[in-house]
């Protein structure tokens, strides 16, 4: 977290783009009596002494809970009460947290990890001219990636959503296909897209992300995942709208996974990484190893592993559906930068 804060401060200065309210997180880890992590447990957070919670969501991969109070309109000062509900929803375990604490371990009595009831999977895709290879790749691989993830994680009901966008003055700016598509319908919709338009670098990303987040996501104990696939940032005048859309996603328990494509630069990386952190998603990026798209800029990340993109996206989905982080076997690692260990930079 400290490394990201340093990066965000530098990036905000260099790009002139707005920074999200990502300081002072509340962090906890839910476990069973034997120490087994407990993902999928409903949790609420409220200021001590307040009646209503400002956050109502679920523990994530590894049983972890990371919430930024200011993203939800609450002050980060003072003491907060976390309530974790057992499967029967009749009783709750309470723990007191502050934003100064290291992750607090909360032990639940004999609670089994919860399996999500559904997966709502939204793709927000830049379809300007530079995205031709990425669009073709997604059209070809998306259905197989989800099918393999479902096979590993257990069968689950999936709703697909799709929003595509270009820029003002193009044939369309944002095209919304909705949130109740089948696998066949979204694949046909992707196949009908042609990457063209754009050309001035910034695109209608903020409006498209807000459209995707604003869909009719299902409520309850399920997974809500949005992949934003793009190479260009929103116009600078719209950057605040992008940040606001990420905050809205956090409030709806929608996780944003940014996929930085060919040509992605500092502005896009900064906004995508903020959105991912705010929503407990991840930032993913293409490298020149992929063979997809044009030349790729190296990210401002001190360590990472390069693997095949379709395998990475499958592992992301399996991790979220099972609650257990899936790491690539050493045989699948093309190259490694820095000292990487289970998602953490050790250098």
Short mmCIF file of C-alpha atoms in Angstrom, two decimals:
data_model
loop_
_atom_site.label_atom_id
_atom_site.label_comp_id
_atom_site.label_asym_id
_atom_site.label_seq_id
_atom_site.Cartn_x
_atom_site.Cartn_y
_atom_site.Cartn_z
CA UNK A 1 0.00 0.00 0.00
CA UNK A 2 2.81 2.42 0.85
CA UNK A 3 4.46 1.74 -2.51
CA UNK A 4 1.23 2.55 -4.32
CA UNK A 5 0.80 5.78 -2.35
CA UNK A 6 4.28 6.89 -3.43
CA UNK A 7 3.53 5.99 -7.04
CA UNK A 8 0.13 7.75 -6.97
CA UNK A 9 1.58 10.96 -5.58
CA UNK A 10 4.24 11.02 -8.30
CA UNK A 11 1.81 10.06 -11.08
CA UNK A 12 -0.76 12.69 -10.08
CA UNK A 13 1.93 15.36 -10.29
CA UNK A 14 3.33 14.15 -13.62
CA UNK A 15 -0.01 13.58 -15.37
CA UNK A 16 -2.10 16.33 -13.78
CA UNK A 17 -4.94 13.81 -13.35
CA UNK A 18 -7.09 13.53 -10.21
CA UNK A 19 -6.24 11.06 -7.46
CA UNK A 20 -8.85 8.84 -5.83
CA UNK A 21 -9.48 8.94 -2.09
CA UNK A 22 -7.32 5.88 -1.45
CA UNK A 23 -5.55 6.82 1.77
CA UNK A 24 -6.06 5.17 5.16
CA UNK A 25 -7.70 1.81 4.40
CA UNK A 26 -9.49 -0.39 6.91
CA UNK A 27 -8.09 -3.91 6.61
CA UNK A 28 -9.13 -7.25 8.06
CA UNK A 29 -8.75 -10.94 7.29
CA UNK A 30 -11.52 -13.42 8.11
CA UNK A 31 -10.49 -16.94 9.08
CA UNK A 32 -11.98 -20.13 10.52
CA UNK A 33 -10.77 -21.44 13.91
CA UNK A 34 -8.12 -23.55 12.13
CA UNK A 35 -6.82 -20.49 10.25
CA UNK A 36 -8.47 -21.30 6.92
CA UNK A 37 -9.27 -18.07 5.05
CA UNK A 38 -12.98 -17.30 4.67
CA UNK A 39 -13.89 -15.53 1.42
CA UNK A 40 -17.49 -14.65 0.62
CA UNK A 41 -18.53 -13.71 4.16
CA UNK A 42 -20.88 -10.74 4.40
CA UNK A 43 -19.34 -7.84 6.31
CA UNK A 44 -20.48 -4.35 7.25
CA UNK A 45 -18.46 -1.37 8.46
CA UNK A 46 -19.68 1.59 10.47
CA UNK A 47 -18.22 4.30 12.63
CA UNK A 48 -18.27 3.31 16.30
CA UNK A 49 -21.52 4.55 17.82
CA UNK A 50 -23.27 5.00 14.46
CA UNK A 51 -26.40 3.02 13.65
CA UNK A 52 -25.99 2.65 9.89
CA UNK A 53 -23.03 1.09 8.06
CA UNK A 54 -21.31 2.96 5.25
CA UNK A 55 -20.13 -0.31 3.70
CA UNK A 56 -21.99 -3.58 3.13
CA UNK A 57 -20.10 -6.19 1.14
CA UNK A 58 -18.19 -9.47 1.26
CA UNK A 59 -14.73 -10.70 2.16
CA UNK A 60 -12.60 -11.32 -0.90
CA UNK A 61 -9.81 -13.64 -1.99
CA UNK A 62 -7.97 -15.03 1.03
CA UNK A 63 -10.73 -13.78 3.34
CA UNK A 64 -9.40 -10.24 3.02
CA UNK A 65 -11.39 -7.07 3.54
CA UNK A 66 -9.92 -3.76 2.33
CA UNK A 67 -12.16 -0.71 2.42
CA UNK A 68 -11.29 2.96 1.95
CA UNK A 69 -13.76 4.91 4.12
CA UNK A 70 -13.41 8.15 2.15
CA UNK A 71 -14.39 6.32 -1.06
CA UNK A 72 -17.72 5.64 0.67
CA UNK A 73 -18.26 9.16 1.98
CA UNK A 74 -17.01 8.47 5.52
CA UNK A 75 -14.18 10.06 7.47
CA UNK A 76 -11.09 7.90 7.91
CA UNK A 77 -10.52 9.10 11.49
CA UNK A 78 -11.66 7.30 14.63
CA UNK A 79 -12.68 3.75 15.48
CA UNK A 80 -14.78 1.55 13.20
CA UNK A 81 -16.82 -1.56 13.90
CA UNK A 82 -16.61 -4.47 11.49
CA UNK A 83 -19.41 -6.99 11.70
CA UNK A 84 -18.97 -10.34 9.95
CA UNK A 85 -22.11 -12.42 9.54
CA UNK A 86 -22.26 -16.18 9.77
CA UNK A 87 -23.88 -18.22 7.02
CA UNK A 88 -27.25 -18.27 8.76
CA UNK A 89 -27.16 -14.44 8.93
CA UNK A 90 -28.56 -14.68 12.47
CA UNK A 91 -25.45 -13.72 14.38
CA UNK A 92 -22.39 -11.60 13.76
CA UNK A 93 -18.82 -11.39 14.99
CA UNK A 94 -17.63 -7.86 15.76
CA UNK A 95 -14.14 -6.38 15.67
CA UNK A 96 -12.90 -2.84 16.16
CA UNK A 97 -10.58 -1.37 13.53
CA UNK A 98 -8.76 1.84 12.80
CA UNK A 99 -7.05 2.95 9.62
CA UNK A 100 -3.73 2.85 11.49
CA UNK A 101 -3.95 -0.91 12.10
CA UNK A 102 -2.24 -3.64 10.14
CA UNK A 103 -4.81 -6.14 8.82
CA UNK A 104 -6.78 -7.41 11.83
CA UNK A 105 -7.49 -11.14 11.92
CA UNK A 106 -11.11 -11.95 12.72
CA UNK A 107 -11.93 -15.56 13.63
CA UNK A 108 -15.36 -16.88 12.69
CA UNK A 109 -16.79 -19.93 14.50
CA UNK A 110 -16.91 -23.01 12.26
CA UNK A 111 -17.96 -21.13 9.13
CA UNK A 112 -17.39 -22.69 5.73
CA UNK A 113 -16.09 -20.55 2.85
CA UNK A 114 -19.08 -19.31 0.86
CA UNK A 115 -19.43 -20.17 -2.82
CA UNK A 116 -20.73 -17.28 -4.93
CA UNK A 117 -24.27 -17.71 -6.21
CA UNK A 118 -23.58 -16.03 -9.54
CA UNK A 119 -21.06 -14.19 -11.71
CA UNK A 120 -21.93 -10.92 -13.43
CA UNK A 121 -19.14 -10.34 -15.95
CA UNK A 122 -18.96 -7.02 -17.80
CA UNK A 123 -16.49 -6.06 -20.54
CA UNK A 124 -15.92 -2.36 -21.28
CA UNK A 125 -13.84 -2.27 -24.46
CA UNK A 126 -12.11 0.50 -26.40
CA UNK A 127 -12.83 -0.21 -30.08
CA UNK A 128 -10.79 2.60 -31.64
CA UNK A 129 -8.38 1.82 -34.47
CA UNK A 130 -5.37 0.91 -32.33
CA UNK A 131 -7.33 -1.86 -30.57
CA UNK A 132 -7.85 -4.18 -33.54
CA UNK A 133 -5.60 -7.02 -32.34
CA UNK A 134 -6.95 -6.88 -28.79
CA UNK A 135 -10.56 -6.94 -30.01
CA UNK A 136 -9.86 -9.94 -32.24
CA UNK A 137 -8.12 -11.72 -29.35
CA UNK A 138 -11.02 -11.10 -26.95
CA UNK A 139 -13.59 -12.27 -29.49
CA UNK A 140 -11.67 -15.51 -30.01
CA UNK A 141 -10.62 -16.31 -26.43
CA UNK A 142 -13.25 -14.87 -24.07
CA UNK A 143 -15.73 -17.75 -24.14
CA UNK A 144 -13.05 -20.39 -23.61
CA UNK A 145 -11.49 -18.47 -20.71
CA UNK A 146 -14.80 -18.29 -18.85
CA UNK A 147 -15.62 -21.92 -19.64
CA UNK A 148 -12.30 -23.10 -18.19
CA UNK A 149 -12.73 -20.92 -15.10
CA UNK A 150 -16.21 -22.31 -14.47
CA UNK A 151 -14.89 -25.85 -14.85
CA UNK A 152 -12.23 -25.22 -12.19
CA UNK A 153 -14.44 -23.24 -9.82
CA UNK A 154 -17.64 -25.26 -10.11
CA UNK A 155 -20.60 -24.48 -12.32
CA UNK A 156 -22.06 -21.04 -11.68
CA UNK A 157 -24.74 -18.89 -13.29
CA UNK A 158 -23.09 -16.24 -15.50
CA UNK A 159 -24.58 -13.04 -16.90
CA UNK A 160 -22.44 -11.21 -19.45
CA UNK A 161 -22.42 -7.51 -20.20
CA UNK A 162 -20.74 -5.44 -22.90
CA UNK A 163 -20.08 -1.74 -23.44
CA UNK A 164 -17.91 -0.62 -26.36
CA UNK A 165 -16.72 2.90 -27.04
CA UNK A 166 -14.72 5.15 -29.34
CA UNK A 167 -14.69 8.94 -29.15
CA UNK A 168 -16.82 11.99 -29.82
CA UNK A 169 -17.27 12.51 -33.55
CA UNK A 170 -16.88 8.80 -34.42
CA UNK A 171 -19.74 6.61 -35.70
CA UNK A 172 -20.66 6.09 -32.06
CA UNK A 173 -19.25 7.29 -28.78
CA UNK A 174 -20.56 4.61 -26.39
CA UNK A 175 -22.61 1.56 -27.35
CA UNK A 176 -24.31 -0.35 -24.52
CA UNK A 177 -25.36 -3.98 -25.10
CA UNK A 178 -26.71 -4.42 -21.56
CA UNK A 179 -26.00 -6.80 -18.71
CA UNK A 180 -28.10 -9.89 -19.44
CA UNK A 181 -26.27 -11.46 -22.39
CA UNK A 182 -25.51 -15.14 -22.86
CA UNK A 183 -22.05 -16.37 -23.82
CA UNK A 184 -23.18 -16.73 -27.42
CA UNK A 185 -24.75 -13.28 -27.53
CA UNK A 186 -21.68 -11.45 -26.24
CA UNK A 187 -19.41 -13.34 -28.61
CA UNK A 188 -21.64 -12.40 -31.56
CA UNK A 189 -21.71 -8.77 -30.38
CA UNK A 190 -17.92 -8.70 -30.17
CA UNK A 191 -17.61 -10.27 -33.62
CA UNK A 192 -19.70 -7.44 -35.08
CA UNK A 193 -17.32 -4.75 -33.80
CA UNK A 194 -14.66 -3.16 -36.01
CA UNK A 195 -11.77 -1.30 -34.42
CA UNK A 196 -11.65 2.13 -36.02
CA UNK A 197 -11.93 5.82 -35.17
CA UNK A 198 -10.13 7.61 -32.38
CA UNK A 199 -6.75 8.91 -33.48
CA UNK A 200 -6.32 11.76 -31.02
CA UNK A 201 -5.35 9.37 -28.17
CA UNK A 202 -7.85 10.26 -25.38
CA UNK A 203 -11.15 8.41 -25.82
CA UNK A 204 -14.63 8.24 -24.22
CA UNK A 205 -13.36 5.93 -21.48
CA UNK A 206 -14.96 7.78 -18.56
CA UNK A 207 -18.44 7.75 -20.06
CA UNK A 208 -18.08 4.08 -21.01
CA UNK A 209 -16.89 3.03 -17.56
CA UNK A 210 -19.76 4.93 -15.92
CA UNK A 211 -22.16 3.18 -18.31
CA UNK A 212 -20.76 -0.24 -17.40
CA UNK A 213 -20.83 0.41 -13.66
CA UNK A 214 -24.36 1.80 -13.93
CA UNK A 215 -25.81 -1.47 -15.24
CA UNK A 216 -28.35 -3.54 -13.31
CA UNK A 217 -25.87 -5.72 -11.41
CA UNK A 218 -27.36 -8.51 -9.32
CA UNK A 219 -27.26 -8.14 -5.55
CA UNK A 220 -26.37 -10.73 -2.97
CA UNK A 221 -23.60 -13.24 -2.47
CA UNK A 222 -22.16 -13.27 -5.97
CA UNK A 223 -19.24 -11.93 -7.96
CA UNK A 224 -19.49 -8.71 -9.95
CA UNK A 225 -16.44 -8.26 -12.22
CA UNK A 226 -15.77 -5.59 -14.84
CA UNK A 227 -12.84 -5.83 -17.26
CA UNK A 228 -11.89 -2.45 -18.76
CA UNK A 229 -9.75 -3.14 -21.84
CA UNK A 230 -8.15 -0.04 -23.32
CA UNK A 231 -4.97 1.69 -24.38
CA UNK A 232 -5.95 5.37 -24.08
CA UNK A 233 -7.17 7.40 -21.11
CA UNK A 234 -10.31 9.53 -21.03
CA UNK A 235 -10.01 13.15 -22.05
CA UNK A 236 -8.40 15.03 -19.16
CA UNK A 237 -11.57 17.03 -18.59
CA UNK A 238 -13.41 13.72 -18.02
CA UNK A 239 -10.83 12.08 -15.74
CA UNK A 240 -12.77 13.01 -12.59
CA UNK A 241 -15.78 11.18 -14.03
CA UNK A 242 -13.62 8.06 -14.40
CA UNK A 243 -12.55 8.32 -10.75
CA UNK A 244 -16.18 8.86 -9.70
CA UNK A 245 -17.26 5.78 -11.67
CA UNK A 246 -14.69 3.70 -9.76
CA UNK A 247 -16.08 5.03 -6.47
CA UNK A 248 -19.60 4.10 -7.59
CA UNK A 249 -18.34 0.60 -8.46
CA UNK A 250 -16.86 0.21 -4.97
CA UNK A 251 -20.24 1.10 -3.48
CA UNK A 252 -21.94 -1.57 -5.63
CA UNK A 253 -19.33 -4.27 -4.85
CA UNK A 254 -18.24 -4.27 -8.50
CA UNK A 255 -14.55 -5.12 -8.94
CA UNK A 256 -12.70 -3.39 -11.78
CA UNK A 257 -9.86 -5.21 -13.52
CA UNK A 258 -8.05 -2.83 -15.85
CA UNK A 259 -6.28 -4.40 -18.84
CA UNK A 260 -3.72 -2.00 -20.28
CA UNK A 261 -3.36 -2.78 -23.99
CA UNK A 262 -0.79 -1.76 -26.60
CA UNK A 263 0.21 1.87 -26.46
CA UNK A 264 -1.01 2.35 -22.90
CA UNK A 265 0.81 5.26 -21.27
CA UNK A 266 1.17 6.86 -17.86
CA UNK A 267 -2.29 8.46 -17.81
CA UNK A 268 -4.19 5.23 -18.52
CA UNK A 269 -2.07 3.20 -16.12
CA UNK A 270 -2.62 5.70 -13.31
CA UNK A 271 -6.41 5.78 -13.67
CA UNK A 272 -6.73 2.02 -14.17
CA UNK A 273 -4.57 1.20 -11.16
CA UNK A 274 -6.59 3.55 -8.98
CA UNK A 275 -9.86 1.97 -10.12
CA UNK A 276 -8.51 -1.52 -9.46
CA UNK A 277 -7.31 -0.70 -5.95
CA UNK A 278 -10.51 1.16 -5.05
CA UNK A 279 -12.64 -1.86 -5.96
CA UNK A 280 -10.37 -4.74 -4.87
CA UNK A 281 -9.63 -5.61 -8.47
CA UNK A 282 -6.27 -5.87 -10.21
CA UNK A 283 -4.34 -4.04 -12.92
CA UNK A 284 -3.28 -6.31 -15.79
CA UNK A 285 -1.19 -5.23 -18.76
CA UNK A 286 0.10 -6.53 -22.05
CA UNK A 287 3.81 -6.67 -22.80
CA UNK A 288 5.70 -7.13 -26.04
CA UNK A 289 5.95 -10.84 -25.15
CA UNK A 290 2.24 -11.21 -25.97
CA UNK A 291 2.39 -10.74 -29.73
CA UNK A 292 -0.94 -8.89 -29.39
CA UNK A 293 -1.21 -5.29 -30.58
CA UNK A 294 1.52 -2.73 -31.16
CA UNK A 295 4.52 -1.88 -28.96
CA UNK A 296 3.78 -1.88 -25.23
CA UNK A 297 5.09 0.58 -22.64
CA UNK A 298 6.68 -0.89 -19.54
CA UNK A 299 4.49 -0.23 -16.48
CA UNK A 300 5.50 1.75 -13.38
CA UNK A 301 5.46 -1.45 -11.32
CA UNK A 302 8.62 -2.69 -9.62
CA UNK A 303 7.91 -6.40 -10.00
CA UNK A 304 5.67 -8.68 -12.02
CA UNK A 305 5.55 -12.00 -13.84
CA UNK A 306 4.77 -12.30 -17.53
CA UNK A 307 2.51 -15.21 -18.52
CA UNK A 308 0.10 -15.95 -21.37
CA UNK A 309 -2.82 -13.50 -21.21
CA UNK A 310 -5.59 -16.07 -21.53
CA UNK A 311 -4.10 -18.11 -18.68
CA UNK A 312 -3.78 -14.98 -16.54
CA UNK A 313 -7.41 -14.00 -17.09
CA UNK A 314 -8.52 -17.54 -16.30
CA UNK A 315 -6.52 -17.47 -13.04
CA UNK A 316 -8.07 -14.11 -12.14
CA UNK A 317 -11.57 -15.52 -12.56
CA UNK A 318 -10.79 -18.75 -10.71
CA UNK A 319 -9.21 -16.77 -7.86
CA UNK A 320 -12.33 -14.64 -7.46
CA UNK A 321 -14.77 -17.55 -7.78
CA UNK A 322 -12.94 -19.85 -5.34
CA UNK A 323 -11.55 -17.19 -2.99
CA UNK A 324 -8.07 -18.70 -3.32
CA UNK A 325 -5.41 -16.76 -5.22
CA UNK A 326 -4.15 -18.75 -8.20
CA UNK A 327 -0.48 -18.25 -9.05
CA UNK A 328 1.16 -19.31 -12.28
CA UNK A 329 3.36 -22.41 -12.12
CA UNK A 330 7.01 -21.65 -12.80
CA UNK A 331 6.76 -23.49 -16.12
CA UNK A 332 4.20 -20.90 -17.31
CA UNK A 333 6.32 -17.84 -16.46
CA UNK A 334 7.83 -16.27 -19.57
CA UNK A 335 9.95 -13.80 -17.62
CA UNK A 336 10.00 -12.08 -14.25
CA UNK A 337 10.82 -8.48 -13.31
CA UNK A 338 11.88 -7.73 -9.74
CA UNK A 339 11.22 -10.07 -6.82
CA UNK A 340 7.61 -11.23 -6.97
CA UNK A 341 5.94 -13.43 -4.35
CA UNK A 342 2.19 -14.17 -4.32
CA UNK A 343 1.21 -10.77 -5.62
CA UNK A 344 3.64 -8.84 -3.40
CA UNK A 345 6.86 -7.10 -4.45
CA UNK A 346 9.74 -8.06 -2.17
CA UNK A 347 12.31 -5.71 -3.76
#
